[in-house]
Amino acid sequence: MDAKDTRKARAGRKANDVKADLIAVVVAVTDGHPCVLTIGQANALPSDPFEFDHRSLQSGLRAWVEQQTGQPLGYIEQLYTFADRDRIGAENPQRVISISYLALTRQEYARDSAKPCWGSWYDYFPWEDHRSGTPPVVLDVLRPRLIEWAQGAPEVEARRERQRRAAVAFGFDDLGWNEELVLQRYELLYEAALIEEAARGGQHAGALAPMPGRSMVADHRRILATGIARLRSKIKYRPVVFELMAPVFTLLQLQRTVEALAGRLVNKPNFRRLIEQQELVEETGETTTETGGRPAKLYRFRHAILDETVIAGTKLPLARS
Amino acid sequence: MDAKDTRKARAGRKANDVKADLIAVVVAVTDGHPCVLTIGQANALPSDPFEFDHRSLQSGLRAWVEQQTGQPLGYIEQLYTFADRDRIGAENPQRVISISYLALTRQEYARDSAKPCWGSWYDYFPWEDHRSGTPPVVLDVLRPRLIEWAQGAPEVEARRERQRRAAVAFGFDDLGWNEELVLQRYELLYEAALIEEAARGGQHAGALAPMPGRSMVADHRRILATGIARLRSKIKYRPVVFELMAPVFTLLQLQRTVEALAGRLVNKPNFRRLIEQQELVEETGETTTETGGRPAKLYRFRHAILDETVIAGTKLPLARS
DNA sequence: TCAAAAGTGTTATCCTTACACCCATGT
DNA sequence: ACATGGGTGTAAGGATAACACTTTTGA
């Protein structure tokens, strides 16, 4: 009965066909710069209409990105499916679902293709790079404007609420900086109309004050923020950084890559211990002098670890051993 | 130039419209049973064709689930978007993208509606409940059949590989049980043709040996597995359990709920410390004798914690304090 | 000789784990 | 009294954080 009702209800509806897009956040790290693959004037993520020809979404994505850009993609994971994005230009009649993916690769592969265009993701999110301490834009630009925004709320309660959200997201008032809150920060700035995309809806053009960070087409910057957040979170519990490394690397290079992604510095001795005790890498026996200073041992990723260990991930106090 | 090329390429393609479905994994826990909302003969997850009327996917989902089942949904999160599912009945001409969601609620809300049909998720995944130790089905049924399957590989290397995968997924050979590997286990059993869904493709009907676990329509069981895995992972770093609890509860009730989800027992004293030191709950001052034994203190969830703390989540050895 | 990078120890502190034990109620 | 569940304490072990220090190269 239940099933029959449901089917009838469905059949009664109009055929609600939609368009589906694949959107890719393709990331590489080159000497300290976390880069994202873009098209156009570096203001759009690569995207392609969804085809059913491929066996799966992932393989479809892999195929077209590799074909289009010459990038062999290593790691791929689904990010999020957007359908409720704020349409640019008001009533856009096109109904589009965007299925977004995060992919990791190495920029060197790109040299043969002229098309791809890499940009540091901190061009789009200048407030996210805390490797040299809190960047000026946070304290000099964002903080005052966010405070202003908070004061603009009609009620006392709402003012406090806004202030608190800003403080948590950006680590004001001695709350610490949390590098994973990329999306929350972006959405806060959007809500406060401090970034260009927010002004597009005609919501309010506002003063022509310069907006921090390079903007992107449609909601692509939001998708990029989602990707960065996911990656910053993921590197902490899965060995995905190695997808971004050359086959052979020094521990400091590895560290610099992690720092580029996280947007903050890590402690060298402790980082090395962490890596080594997890047995993620093994020495090649070679060294390199190209890094300057004392020659550095070269390592390679132990692919075997992917088979051996499924990282425990326990955080519950399990019973009886 | 790049952008123009891309647009041209797009325009050249045929209009590739698709159908989109929302599929919900709605979970509640009632006295030790983790339950999932189903329709039909309890062999399908609730689903609905995607409409663009709603502001967002989430609000759309919330609306129709609440309307259809009388369930007010607390927490909602997107699970995954499937488009590459193995079509039932070979060449199904319908092109469907399924956007799946995980939602948490409380079963009590359901009493007014006759429609919803709750089933313990361990009916569908009997091998996932380790609260009373390793369930017999694992050792008596799955293990021998998986070994058989592993031996069936043509090459030595492939045999070892299969054996290792089975061991990791199910914790054979003194590798421990990892409750989060729900999806891997399902997919392994699928590959080994040990569950009903695998036989549907006509791949091979095989012997009519009884398949463990109740099957579901299409790939719904796979979606459910994805939801369980996500939830088992999530309860460890986000206070989502409380969405499944009554407004007021005892710590043991909370523990039993966690155990129901995780499918394993946790250590009581340590669990309590964990909860209390994170300041997730506060005493109501009341006690209850309904649990038997000594009266238990009643607690409520401190909703304020959601604002205050953004759980650190650091696992990198950050530099200079 | 000095700068720059590589690499090693050492300690204090916190968190997790694994126990053992006592308390309050109903039957 | 005793079964049942509620609740507390403690000590060992491991991981993390913070810091100081030595080594090896090129300029």
Coordinates of C-alpha atoms (C1' of nucleotides) in Angstrom, one line a residue, chain A residues 252 268-269 272-273 291-297 315 317, chain C residues 3-11 15-19:
Chain A
L252 CA 61.1 19.1 4.5
K268 CA 59.7 20.3 12.2
P269 CA 60.9 17.7 14.7
R272 CA 59.1 14.1 11.2
R273 CA 58.4 11.9 14.1
T291 CA 67.7 21.9 -1.3
G292 CA 70.7 24.0 0.0
G293 CA 72.5 23.3 3.2
R294 CA 73.2 19.9 4.4
P295 CA 72.2 17.1 1.9
A296 CA 68.7 15.8 2.7
K297 CA 67.7 12.1 2.7
K315 CA 37.6 7.9 19.5
P317 CA 36.3 4.2 24.7
Chain C
dA3 C1' 74.3 30.9 6.9
dA4 C1' 71.0 27.5 5.8
dA5 C1' 69.0 23.5 6.0
dA6 C1' 69.1 18.5 8.0
dG7 C1' 68.4 15.9 11.7
dT8 C1' 68.3 14.2 17.0
dG9 C1' 67.1 14.2 21.9
dT10 C1' 64.6 15.3 26.1
dT11 C1' 61.1 16.7 29.0
dC15 C1' 44.7 12.0 27.1
dT16 C1' 43.4 7.4 26.8
dT17 C1' 43.0 2.8 28.8
dA18 C1' 42.1 -0.6 31.9
dC19 C1' 40.9 -1.6 36.0

